[in-house]
Amino acid sequence: MHNIVVLGFGLASAPIVRQTMRTIVLPSDKYKLYLVTPSSTYHWPIAMPRAVLPGQIPDEKVLVPIESSFAEYPTEKFSLVMGTADVLDPAAKTVVVARNDGTSETINYDTLIVATGSSARDDVPWKALGTTEKTTERLRAVQAEIEKAKTIVVAGGGMTGIETAGELGFEYSQHGTKEVYYVFSETLPMPSLKENVRKAAQSELDKLKVKSLPCTTVSSATKKGDEYIIELRTADGSPKTITAQAYLPALGLTPNTAFAPAPMRAADGRLKQTATLQAPDHPEILIVGDAGNLQFSTAAYAYEQALHVVKHLGEYLSTGTMAPHQVSDKIQAAVTIGRSRGTGQVGSFKLFSILVWWLKGRFLGTDVSPLLPAGKRTSMAVLEK
Ligand SMILES: Cc1cc2nc3c(=O)[nH]c(=O)nc-3n(C[C@H](O)[C@H](O)[C@H](O)COP(=O)(O)OP(=O)(O)OC[C@H]3O[C@@H](n4cnc5c(N)ncnc54)[C@H](O)[C@@H]3O)c2cc1C
């Protein structure tokens, strides 16, 4: 029996697991697939900037239950291991899994697919926080803080920060019901995009009466009772303090790769990944999505890599050779600013607000998110080519 072991069940791994089961494992008597995941739900990060607001998106669209949908597979072909990959030993071809019930299990692999993604800093549920219980608990806590808050601070000039500030502006500050501050370190948000796109995003936030604090960084955020004391360093270097009842830092992601031996990791913590999506020196290990260092950590690139594996895994298993992935560096960013506007960039073209709203902002992918882990869709329409 050839064991295919998949670590993680996020955006990148869902199409791989479903298509591999359908086209390779079930039709043959040679393979068994093990899926290792700490979470009993499929987490949908794309909608989290809206889902953190109370009452906006039902849980089952951003935390889609998965266990029952795997019941269709026979146990001799498929095993769902609820736990976290703890130690990878590429020489022995084993993964030690710390199971959610406190026990541990060592799984032997012939082919390993690492799709463990990344986690948000500061324990905000932008990404999954291990078990579904932990993610749900943090989501509820953030929603409750926002519900009660008079003043809310969002920090971070990337896409998560600006989309969250936009959602809060749309729901609250444009109507004067809550005060929303948005702190970021550059002159305009989203430094990786073109200036006209960044200016459009800023102008949309201004219309929603979000109080932007550019060229400003958070020095510390301390919780005292029900309030956060947020110390800022402003453009001229002077300190400023804001007292808020909700604080949403969106200050970057950390790759979930601690289980891999140090030589497999690049300087930024992601796993070294060749153009064939393999680990250098370990051709039986494939890496997809945010856990790998071949491309920027975006859903669009994660899907492209996943679809490459879907297309070429059969050939790889029979010949041992994996086709190279045509890496695209083209910028693809659709940025929602509130529930009716947006901006974005594809290549060097700025996207129209109405197009971003139509493709992304209306639903933030929650119209398809329940279909993806069930294998009934491969990716969100806006990301499909
Ligand atoms: C708020 C937010 C909004 C975003 N919006 C966009 C967008 O609009 N467009 C875009 O292109 N990109 C967007 N992104 C980026 C996108 O979400 C990521 O690139 C994408 O989630 C990567 O998918 P992945 O499957 O590689 O990793 P993940 O989605 O992180 O999934 C990894 C899975 O592995 C599990 N896991 C972690 N560690 C282990 C372990 N040791 N063992 C087993 N399982 C493990 C995790 O629980 C998780 O379920 C956004 C990100 C955030 C945070």
Tab-separated table of C-alpha atoms and ligand atoms in Angstrom:
chain	number	residue	atom	x	y	z
A	1	MET	CA	0.000	0.000	0.000
A	2	HIS	CA	1.292	3.489	-0.928
A	3	ASN	CA	0.400	6.015	1.781
A	4	ILE	CA	-0.380	9.554	0.616
A	5	VAL	CA	-0.387	11.793	3.694
A	6	VAL	CA	-1.818	15.319	3.478
A	7	LEU	CA	-1.107	17.825	6.265
A	8	GLY	CA	-3.718	20.587	6.662
A	9	PHE	CA	-7.181	21.089	5.152
A	10	GLY	CA	-7.327	24.684	3.912
A	11	LEU	CA	-7.783	26.432	0.583
A	12	ALA	CA	-4.818	24.660	-1.039
A	13	SER	CA	-5.399	21.176	0.243
A	14	ALA	CA	-9.191	20.781	-0.202
A	15	PRO	CA	-9.112	20.358	-4.014
A	16	ILE	CA	-6.080	18.064	-3.757
A	17	VAL	CA	-7.709	15.765	-1.193
A	18	ARG	CA	-11.019	15.541	-3.042
A	19	GLN	CA	-9.590	15.087	-6.544
A	20	THR	CA	-6.917	12.636	-5.374
A	21	MET	CA	-9.555	10.521	-3.635
A	22	ARG	CA	-11.806	10.621	-6.700
A	23	THR	CA	-9.262	9.995	-9.454
A	24	ILE	CA	-6.388	8.108	-7.817
A	25	VAL	CA	-7.193	6.498	-4.459
A	26	LEU	CA	-10.743	5.168	-4.885
A	27	PRO	CA	-10.283	3.661	-8.390
A	28	SER	CA	-7.110	1.732	-7.387
A	29	ASP	CA	-6.185	-0.814	-4.712
A	30	LYS	CA	-2.679	0.609	-4.333
A	31	TYR	CA	-3.286	3.808	-2.342
A	32	LYS	CA	-4.546	5.076	0.996
A	33	LEU	CA	-4.898	8.778	1.876
A	34	TYR	CA	-4.407	10.116	5.416
A	35	LEU	CA	-5.623	13.642	6.105
A	36	VAL	CA	-4.187	15.315	9.202
A	37	THR	CA	-6.039	18.407	10.459
A	38	PRO	CA	-6.637	19.821	13.941
A	39	SER	CA	-9.868	21.459	12.851
A	40	SER	CA	-13.261	19.814	12.309
A	41	THR	CA	-14.202	22.719	10.019
A	42	TYR	CA	-12.858	24.314	6.857
A	43	HIS	CA	-11.854	27.886	7.664
A	44	TRP	CA	-12.622	30.560	5.043
A	45	PRO	CA	-10.237	33.504	5.628
A	46	ILE	CA	-11.493	35.569	2.664
A	47	ALA	CA	-14.713	36.461	4.543
A	48	MET	CA	-13.203	37.000	7.993
A	49	PRO	CA	-12.953	40.818	7.718
A	50	ARG	CA	-16.789	40.797	7.560
A	51	ALA	CA	-17.381	37.747	9.773
A	52	VAL	CA	-15.731	39.399	12.793
A	53	LEU	CA	-18.614	41.901	12.842
A	54	PRO	CA	-21.507	40.474	14.878
A	55	GLY	CA	-24.455	39.130	12.890
A	56	GLN	CA	-22.949	39.534	9.414
A	57	ILE	CA	-22.079	35.971	8.306
A	58	PRO	CA	-23.338	32.681	9.783
A	59	ASP	CA	-20.613	30.444	11.256
A	60	GLU	CA	-21.256	27.574	8.840
A	61	LYS	CA	-20.124	29.756	5.889
A	62	VAL	CA	-16.717	30.600	7.398
A	63	LEU	CA	-16.244	27.462	9.517
A	64	VAL	CA	-17.719	24.778	7.284
A	65	PRO	CA	-18.132	21.376	9.045
A	66	ILE	CA	-16.121	18.674	7.270
A	67	GLU	CA	-16.276	15.406	9.196
A	68	SER	CA	-19.606	14.083	7.901
A	69	SER	CA	-18.615	14.714	4.281
A	70	PHE	CA	-15.690	12.272	4.639
A	71	ALA	CA	-17.973	9.458	5.838
A	72	GLU	CA	-18.473	8.429	2.182
A	73	TYR	CA	-14.894	7.070	1.999
A	74	PRO	CA	-14.124	3.487	3.150
A	75	THR	CA	-11.687	3.311	6.083
A	76	GLU	CA	-9.234	1.137	4.141
A	77	LYS	CA	-8.874	4.026	1.643
A	78	PHE	CA	-9.104	7.105	3.846
A	79	SER	CA	-8.253	8.102	7.368
A	80	LEU	CA	-9.090	11.451	8.970
A	81	VAL	CA	-6.588	12.105	11.748
A	82	MET	CA	-7.765	14.921	14.013
A	83	GLY	CA	-4.529	16.480	15.200
A	84	THR	CA	-1.510	18.603	14.386
A	85	ALA	CA	1.640	17.470	12.576
A	86	ASP	CA	4.278	17.772	15.280
A	87	VAL	CA	7.498	16.208	13.957
A	88	LEU	CA	8.413	15.410	10.365
A	89	ASP	CA	11.294	12.999	9.868
A	90	PRO	CA	12.093	12.983	6.126
A	91	ALA	CA	14.789	10.291	6.519
A	92	ALA	CA	12.377	7.841	8.163
A	93	LYS	CA	9.435	9.158	6.069
A	94	THR	CA	7.265	9.573	9.142
A	95	VAL	CA	5.106	12.292	10.651
A	96	VAL	CA	4.328	12.313	14.358
A	97	VAL	CA	0.857	13.766	14.921
A	98	ALA	CA	-0.225	15.308	18.234
A	99	ARG	CA	-3.859	14.244	18.227
A	100	ASN	CA	-6.552	16.536	19.627
A	101	ASP	CA	-7.392	13.873	22.271
A	102	GLY	CA	-3.900	14.217	23.792
A	103	THR	CA	-2.435	11.008	22.319
A	104	SER	CA	0.117	10.842	19.546
A	105	GLU	CA	0.303	8.801	16.355
A	106	THR	CA	3.184	8.143	13.958
A	107	ILE	CA	2.156	7.893	10.317
A	108	ASN	CA	4.418	6.467	7.595
A	109	TYR	CA	4.207	8.146	4.224
A	110	ASP	CA	5.322	7.317	0.721
A	111	THR	CA	4.131	10.688	-0.592
A	112	LEU	CA	3.663	13.655	1.737
A	113	ILE	CA	1.704	16.780	0.773
A	114	VAL	CA	2.340	19.697	3.121
A	115	ALA	CA	-0.477	22.295	3.055
A	116	THR	CA	-0.315	23.641	6.610
A	117	GLY	CA	-0.588	27.303	5.564
A	118	SER	CA	-0.024	30.167	7.953
A	119	SER	CA	-1.462	31.609	11.160
A	120	ALA	CA	-2.318	35.189	12.054
A	121	ARG	CA	-0.245	36.866	14.733
A	122	ASP	CA	-1.978	37.974	17.946
A	123	ASP	CA	-4.521	35.116	17.996
A	124	VAL	CA	-7.100	36.936	15.843
A	125	PRO	CA	-9.217	34.387	13.914
A	126	TRP	CA	-8.210	35.756	10.501
A	127	LYS	CA	-6.864	32.209	10.045
A	128	ALA	CA	-7.771	28.974	11.864
A	129	LEU	CA	-6.478	28.798	15.448
A	130	GLY	CA	-5.918	25.045	15.680
A	131	THR	CA	-9.127	23.348	16.769
A	132	THR	CA	-12.535	24.624	15.672
A	133	GLU	CA	-13.455	25.184	19.334
A	134	LYS	CA	-10.540	27.591	19.771
A	135	THR	CA	-11.273	29.455	16.530
A	136	THR	CA	-14.979	29.782	17.397
A	137	GLU	CA	-14.200	30.963	20.928
A	138	ARG	CA	-11.919	33.744	19.630
A	139	LEU	CA	-14.387	34.700	16.909
A	140	ARG	CA	-17.150	35.103	19.520
A	141	ALA	CA	-14.859	37.156	21.773
A	142	VAL	CA	-13.941	39.545	18.934
A	143	GLN	CA	-17.595	39.870	17.855
A	144	ALA	CA	-18.642	40.623	21.451
A	145	GLU	CA	-15.959	43.304	21.802
A	146	ILE	CA	-17.042	44.975	18.563
A	147	GLU	CA	-20.704	44.814	19.570
A	148	LYS	CA	-20.065	46.671	22.833
A	149	ALA	CA	-17.338	49.044	21.610
A	150	LYS	CA	-17.666	52.782	21.193
A	151	THR	CA	-14.153	53.018	19.745
A	152	ILE	CA	-12.483	50.350	17.597
A	153	VAL	CA	-8.863	50.305	16.413
A	154	VAL	CA	-7.702	48.294	13.391
A	155	ALA	CA	-3.939	48.067	12.755
A	156	GLY	CA	-2.052	46.883	9.668
A	157	GLY	CA	-1.682	48.263	6.162
A	158	GLY	CA	-2.216	44.986	4.298
A	159	MET	CA	-5.383	43.671	2.720
A	160	THR	CA	-6.845	42.211	5.942
A	161	GLY	CA	-6.447	45.514	7.804
A	162	ILE	CA	-7.980	47.700	5.138
A	163	GLU	CA	-10.862	45.322	4.389
A	164	THR	CA	-11.690	45.135	8.117
A	165	ALA	CA	-11.538	48.916	8.512
A	166	GLY	CA	-13.846	49.175	5.477
A	167	GLU	CA	-16.387	46.726	6.936
A	168	LEU	CA	-16.428	48.582	10.271
A	169	GLY	CA	-16.699	51.918	8.484
A	170	PHE	CA	-19.611	50.690	6.359
A	171	GLU	CA	-21.523	49.264	9.315
A	172	TYR	CA	-20.731	51.829	12.008
A	173	SER	CA	-18.585	54.931	11.468
A	174	GLN	CA	-20.364	56.248	8.377
A	175	HIS	CA	-23.555	56.325	10.495
A	176	GLY	CA	-21.744	57.785	13.507
A	177	THR	CA	-22.634	54.809	15.747
A	178	LYS	CA	-19.013	53.810	16.539
A	179	GLU	CA	-15.658	55.490	16.049
A	180	VAL	CA	-13.203	53.508	13.890
A	181	TYR	CA	-9.462	54.227	13.771
A	182	TYR	CA	-7.227	52.658	11.147
A	183	VAL	CA	-3.486	52.622	11.888
A	184	PHE	CA	-0.869	51.806	9.242
A	185	SER	CA	2.818	52.505	8.830
A	186	GLU	CA	3.013	53.836	5.245
A	187	THR	CA	1.577	57.004	3.709
A	188	LEU	CA	-1.134	54.897	2.035
A	189	PRO	CA	-2.350	51.329	2.749
A	190	MET	CA	-1.279	48.269	0.712
A	191	PRO	CA	2.322	49.122	-0.230
A	192	SER	CA	2.573	46.276	-2.776
A	193	LEU	CA	-0.088	47.821	-5.052
A	194	LYS	CA	0.001	50.735	-7.521
A	195	GLU	CA	-0.375	54.238	-6.138
A	196	ASN	CA	-3.712	54.945	-7.869
A	197	VAL	CA	-5.191	51.760	-6.353
A	198	ARG	CA	-3.891	52.713	-2.899
A	199	LYS	CA	-5.306	56.220	-3.246
A	200	ALA	CA	-8.686	54.837	-4.331
A	201	ALA	CA	-8.747	52.566	-1.270
A	202	GLN	CA	-7.897	55.471	1.027
A	203	SER	CA	-10.560	57.669	-0.533
A	204	GLU	CA	-13.215	54.944	-0.014
A	205	LEU	CA	-12.261	54.657	3.665
A	206	ASP	CA	-12.471	58.441	4.047
A	207	LYS	CA	-16.011	58.380	2.631
A	208	LEU	CA	-16.925	55.824	5.324
A	209	LYS	CA	-15.606	58.259	7.970
A	210	VAL	CA	-12.875	55.887	9.124
A	211	LYS	CA	-10.201	57.915	10.974
A	212	SER	CA	-6.992	56.883	9.212
A	213	LEU	CA	-3.657	57.307	10.970
A	214	PRO	CA	-0.982	56.851	8.263
A	215	CYS	CA	2.761	56.659	9.013
A	216	THR	CA	1.821	55.389	12.478
A	217	THR	CA	2.740	52.180	14.275
A	218	VAL	CA	1.379	50.443	17.374
A	219	SER	CA	4.028	50.431	20.113
A	220	SER	CA	1.892	48.435	22.549
A	221	ALA	CA	-1.698	47.366	23.192
A	222	THR	CA	-2.533	46.512	26.790
A	223	LYS	CA	-5.881	45.168	27.939
A	224	LYS	CA	-7.135	46.701	31.204
A	225	GLY	CA	-10.562	45.387	32.173
A	226	ASP	CA	-12.805	45.845	29.140
A	227	GLU	CA	-10.534	48.384	27.435
A	228	TYR	CA	-7.391	48.398	25.345
A	229	ILE	CA	-4.819	51.101	25.958
A	230	ILE	CA	-3.136	51.444	22.575
A	231	GLU	CA	0.155	53.329	22.475
A	232	LEU	CA	1.041	54.653	19.018
A	233	ARG	CA	4.101	56.210	17.459
A	234	THR	CA	2.966	58.835	14.963
A	235	ALA	CA	4.528	60.216	11.758
A	236	ASP	CA	6.612	62.873	13.575
A	237	GLY	CA	7.809	60.332	16.166
A	238	SER	CA	5.559	61.638	18.920
A	239	PRO	CA	3.551	59.187	21.039
A	240	LYS	CA	-0.264	59.086	21.058
A	241	THR	CA	-2.642	56.961	23.114
A	242	ILE	CA	-6.082	55.714	22.087
A	243	THR	CA	-8.413	53.938	24.485
A	244	ALA	CA	-10.630	51.467	22.629
A	245	GLN	CA	-13.006	48.666	23.553
A	246	ALA	CA	-12.076	46.565	20.498
A	247	TYR	CA	-8.630	46.149	18.948
A	248	LEU	CA	-8.071	44.207	15.713
A	249	PRO	CA	-4.400	43.808	14.807
A	250	ALA	CA	-3.777	42.523	11.276
A	251	LEU	CA	-0.017	42.589	11.491
A	252	GLY	CA	1.040	39.672	9.378
A	253	LEU	CA	1.116	35.907	9.146
A	254	THR	CA	3.487	33.230	10.453
A	255	PRO	CA	3.969	30.018	8.420
A	256	ASN	CA	2.879	26.792	10.152
A	257	THR	CA	6.098	24.900	9.524
A	258	ALA	CA	7.622	24.341	12.991
A	259	PHE	CA	7.179	20.562	12.608
A	260	ALA	CA	9.688	20.407	9.713
A	261	PRO	CA	13.443	20.078	10.282
A	262	ALA	CA	15.322	23.415	10.160
A	263	PRO	CA	17.180	22.679	6.861
A	264	MET	CA	13.818	22.421	5.083
A	265	ARG	CA	12.898	25.983	6.108
A	266	ALA	CA	13.903	29.216	4.377
A	267	ALA	CA	14.920	32.349	6.324
A	268	ASP	CA	11.306	33.600	6.496
A	269	GLY	CA	10.147	30.314	8.048
A	270	ARG	CA	8.324	29.036	4.972
A	271	LEU	CA	9.397	25.687	3.505
A	272	LYS	CA	11.842	25.730	0.624
A	273	GLN	CA	9.846	24.772	-2.456
A	274	THR	CA	11.213	24.022	-5.932
A	275	ALA	CA	9.496	24.960	-9.205
A	276	THR	CA	8.039	21.429	-9.224
A	277	LEU	CA	6.527	22.168	-5.769
A	278	GLN	CA	8.814	19.599	-4.144
A	279	ALA	CA	11.087	19.963	-1.115
A	280	PRO	CA	14.724	20.200	-2.246
A	281	ASP	CA	16.430	16.848	-1.487
A	282	HIS	CA	13.082	15.202	-0.630
A	283	PRO	CA	11.232	14.580	-3.910
A	284	GLU	CA	8.518	12.574	-2.114
A	285	ILE	CA	7.454	15.748	-0.238
A	286	LEU	CA	5.194	18.159	-2.147
A	287	ILE	CA	4.444	21.596	-0.700
A	288	VAL	CA	1.500	23.843	-1.619
A	289	GLY	CA	0.109	27.209	-0.541
A	290	ASP	CA	1.220	29.570	2.228
A	291	ALA	CA	3.545	26.967	3.797
A	292	GLY	CA	5.901	27.142	0.764
A	293	ASN	CA	8.231	29.942	-0.294
A	294	LEU	CA	7.913	29.835	-4.097
A	295	GLN	CA	5.344	32.656	-4.365
A	296	PHE	CA	3.620	35.286	-2.232
A	297	SER	CA	1.123	33.903	0.277
A	298	THR	CA	-2.197	34.504	-1.485
A	299	ALA	CA	-5.223	32.343	-2.127
A	300	ALA	CA	-4.832	32.875	-5.864
A	301	TYR	CA	-1.309	31.378	-5.885
A	302	ALA	CA	-2.311	28.660	-3.392
A	303	TYR	CA	-5.100	27.528	-5.764
A	304	GLU	CA	-2.820	27.601	-8.799
A	305	GLN	CA	-0.329	25.372	-6.971
A	306	ALA	CA	-3.099	23.060	-5.771
A	307	LEU	CA	-4.502	22.702	-9.271
A	308	HIS	CA	-1.007	21.916	-10.561
A	309	VAL	CA	-0.755	19.059	-8.064
A	310	VAL	CA	-4.267	17.862	-8.950
A	311	LYS	CA	-3.290	17.759	-12.625
A	312	HIS	CA	0.122	16.106	-12.256
A	313	LEU	CA	-0.070	13.896	-9.141
A	314	GLY	CA	-1.121	10.792	-11.069
A	315	GLU	CA	1.830	11.105	-13.436
A	316	TYR	CA	4.168	11.800	-10.493
A	317	LEU	CA	2.992	8.683	-8.655
A	318	SER	CA	3.553	6.468	-11.695
A	319	THR	CA	6.837	7.973	-13.003
A	320	GLY	CA	8.368	9.728	-9.967
A	321	THR	CA	8.643	12.926	-12.011
A	322	MET	CA	6.699	16.090	-11.224
A	323	ALA	CA	6.082	18.681	-13.959
A	324	PRO	CA	7.315	22.243	-13.260
A	325	HIS	CA	4.708	24.782	-12.176
A	326	GLN	CA	4.483	27.871	-14.409
A	327	VAL	CA	4.974	30.497	-11.733
A	328	SER	CA	3.119	33.738	-12.325
A	329	ASP	CA	4.164	36.910	-10.535
A	330	LYS	CA	1.217	38.863	-11.885
A	331	ILE	CA	-0.445	40.871	-9.117
A	332	GLN	CA	-4.062	39.779	-8.595
A	333	ALA	CA	-5.740	41.717	-5.811
A	334	ALA	CA	-9.432	42.480	-5.327
A	335	VAL	CA	-9.926	44.609	-2.226
A	336	THR	CA	-13.373	45.034	-0.704
A	337	ILE	CA	-14.031	48.337	1.094
A	338	GLY	CA	-17.332	47.914	2.885
A	339	ARG	CA	-20.330	46.084	1.490
A	340	SER	CA	-20.795	48.206	-1.649
A	341	ARG	CA	-17.390	49.379	-2.881
A	342	GLY	CA	-13.891	48.105	-3.610
A	343	THR	CA	-10.741	48.491	-5.644
A	344	GLY	CA	-7.959	46.263	-6.869
A	345	GLN	CA	-5.330	45.460	-9.432
A	346	VAL	CA	-4.682	42.761	-12.011
A	347	GLY	CA	-1.213	43.068	-13.524
A	348	SER	CA	-0.841	46.816	-13.956
A	349	PHE	CA	-4.590	47.475	-14.417
A	350	LYS	CA	-6.682	49.094	-11.720
A	351	LEU	CA	-10.037	47.340	-11.232
A	352	PHE	CA	-13.339	49.203	-11.224
A	353	SER	CA	-15.119	49.386	-7.884
A	354	ILE	CA	-18.293	47.811	-9.252
A	355	LEU	CA	-16.367	44.842	-10.662
A	356	VAL	CA	-14.696	44.151	-7.307
A	357	TRP	CA	-18.070	44.394	-5.578
A	358	TRP	CA	-19.653	42.019	-8.123
A	359	LEU	CA	-16.849	39.448	-8.098
A	360	LYS	CA	-15.929	39.554	-4.428
A	361	GLY	CA	-17.546	42.132	-2.160
A	362	ARG	CA	-21.154	40.905	-2.444
A	363	PHE	CA	-20.480	37.554	-0.755
A	364	LEU	CA	-16.732	37.378	-0.028
A	365	GLY	CA	-16.887	33.863	-1.461
A	366	THR	CA	-19.431	32.651	1.110
A	367	ASP	CA	-21.738	31.654	-1.747
A	368	VAL	CA	-19.240	28.899	-2.630
A	369	SER	CA	-17.276	28.311	0.616
A	370	PRO	CA	-19.457	25.356	1.759
A	371	LEU	CA	-18.970	23.641	-1.635
A	372	LEU	CA	-15.162	23.767	-1.618
A	373	PRO	CA	-14.308	21.336	1.222
A	374	ALA	CA	-16.951	18.933	-0.116
A	375	GLY	CA	-15.162	18.867	-3.482
A	376	LYS	CA	-18.228	20.245	-5.278
A	377	ARG	CA	-16.264	23.274	-6.505
A	378	THR	CA	-12.526	23.615	-7.005
A	379	SER	CA	-12.072	27.305	-6.227
A	380	MET	CA	-13.824	30.625	-5.741
A	381	ALA	CA	-15.040	31.890	-9.146
A	382	VAL	CA	-12.951	35.052	-9.003
A	383	LEU	CA	-9.816	32.931	-8.649
A	384	GLU	CA	-10.686	30.427	-11.378
A	385	LYS	CA	-9.044	30.934	-14.761
B	1	LIG	C1	-8.344	37.736	6.483
B	1	LIG	C2	-7.684	37.228	5.228
B	1	LIG	C3	-8.248	37.517	3.987
B	1	LIG	C4	-7.633	37.061	2.819
B	1	LIG	N1	-8.166	37.395	1.619
B	1	LIG	C5	-7.557	37.003	0.482
B	1	LIG	C6	-8.094	37.362	-0.803
B	1	LIG	O1	-9.103	38.053	-0.885
B	1	LIG	N2	-7.441	36.917	-1.919
B	1	LIG	C7	-6.291	36.154	-1.842
B	1	LIG	O2	-5.726	35.780	-2.880
B	1	LIG	N3	-5.781	35.765	-0.642
B	1	LIG	C8	-6.379	36.175	0.516
B	1	LIG	N4	-5.869	35.793	1.727
B	1	LIG	C9	-4.742	34.844	1.775
B	1	LIG	C10	-5.283	33.399	1.772
B	1	LIG	O3	-6.234	33.243	2.787
B	1	LIG	C11	-4.149	32.389	1.966
B	1	LIG	O4	-3.181	32.588	0.973
B	1	LIG	C12	-4.710	30.960	1.891
B	1	LIG	O5	-5.555	30.738	2.993
B	1	LIG	C13	-3.602	29.921	1.864
B	1	LIG	O6	-4.189	28.653	1.851
B	1	LIG	P1	-3.424	27.382	2.477
B	1	LIG	O7	-4.323	26.236	2.238
B	1	LIG	O8	-2.035	27.341	1.990
B	1	LIG	O9	-3.322	27.692	4.050
B	1	LIG	P2	-4.414	27.917	5.163
B	1	LIG	O10	-5.636	28.545	4.606
B	1	LIG	O11	-3.683	28.606	6.257
B	1	LIG	O12	-4.818	26.446	5.652
B	1	LIG	C14	-3.895	25.627	6.326
B	1	LIG	C15	-4.624	24.598	7.163
B	1	LIG	O13	-3.640	23.760	7.776
B	1	LIG	C16	-3.964	23.547	9.140
B	1	LIG	N5	-2.713	23.330	9.882
B	1	LIG	C17	-1.868	24.246	10.391
B	1	LIG	N6	-0.825	23.661	11.005
B	1	LIG	C18	-1.002	22.334	10.871
B	1	LIG	C19	-0.254	21.192	11.280
B	1	LIG	N7	0.919	21.320	11.928
B	1	LIG	N8	-0.752	19.968	10.999
B	1	LIG	C20	-1.934	19.823	10.325
B	1	LIG	N9	-2.681	20.875	9.906
B	1	LIG	C21	-2.217	22.110	10.165
B	1	LIG	C22	-4.674	24.816	9.553
B	1	LIG	O14	-5.529	24.563	10.669
B	1	LIG	C23	-5.443	25.202	8.291
B	1	LIG	O15	-6.716	24.656	8.289
B	1	LIG	C24	-6.449	36.276	2.913
B	1	LIG	C25	-5.895	35.967	4.164
B	1	LIG	C26	-6.493	36.452	5.301
B	1	LIG	C27	-5.865	36.130	6.639
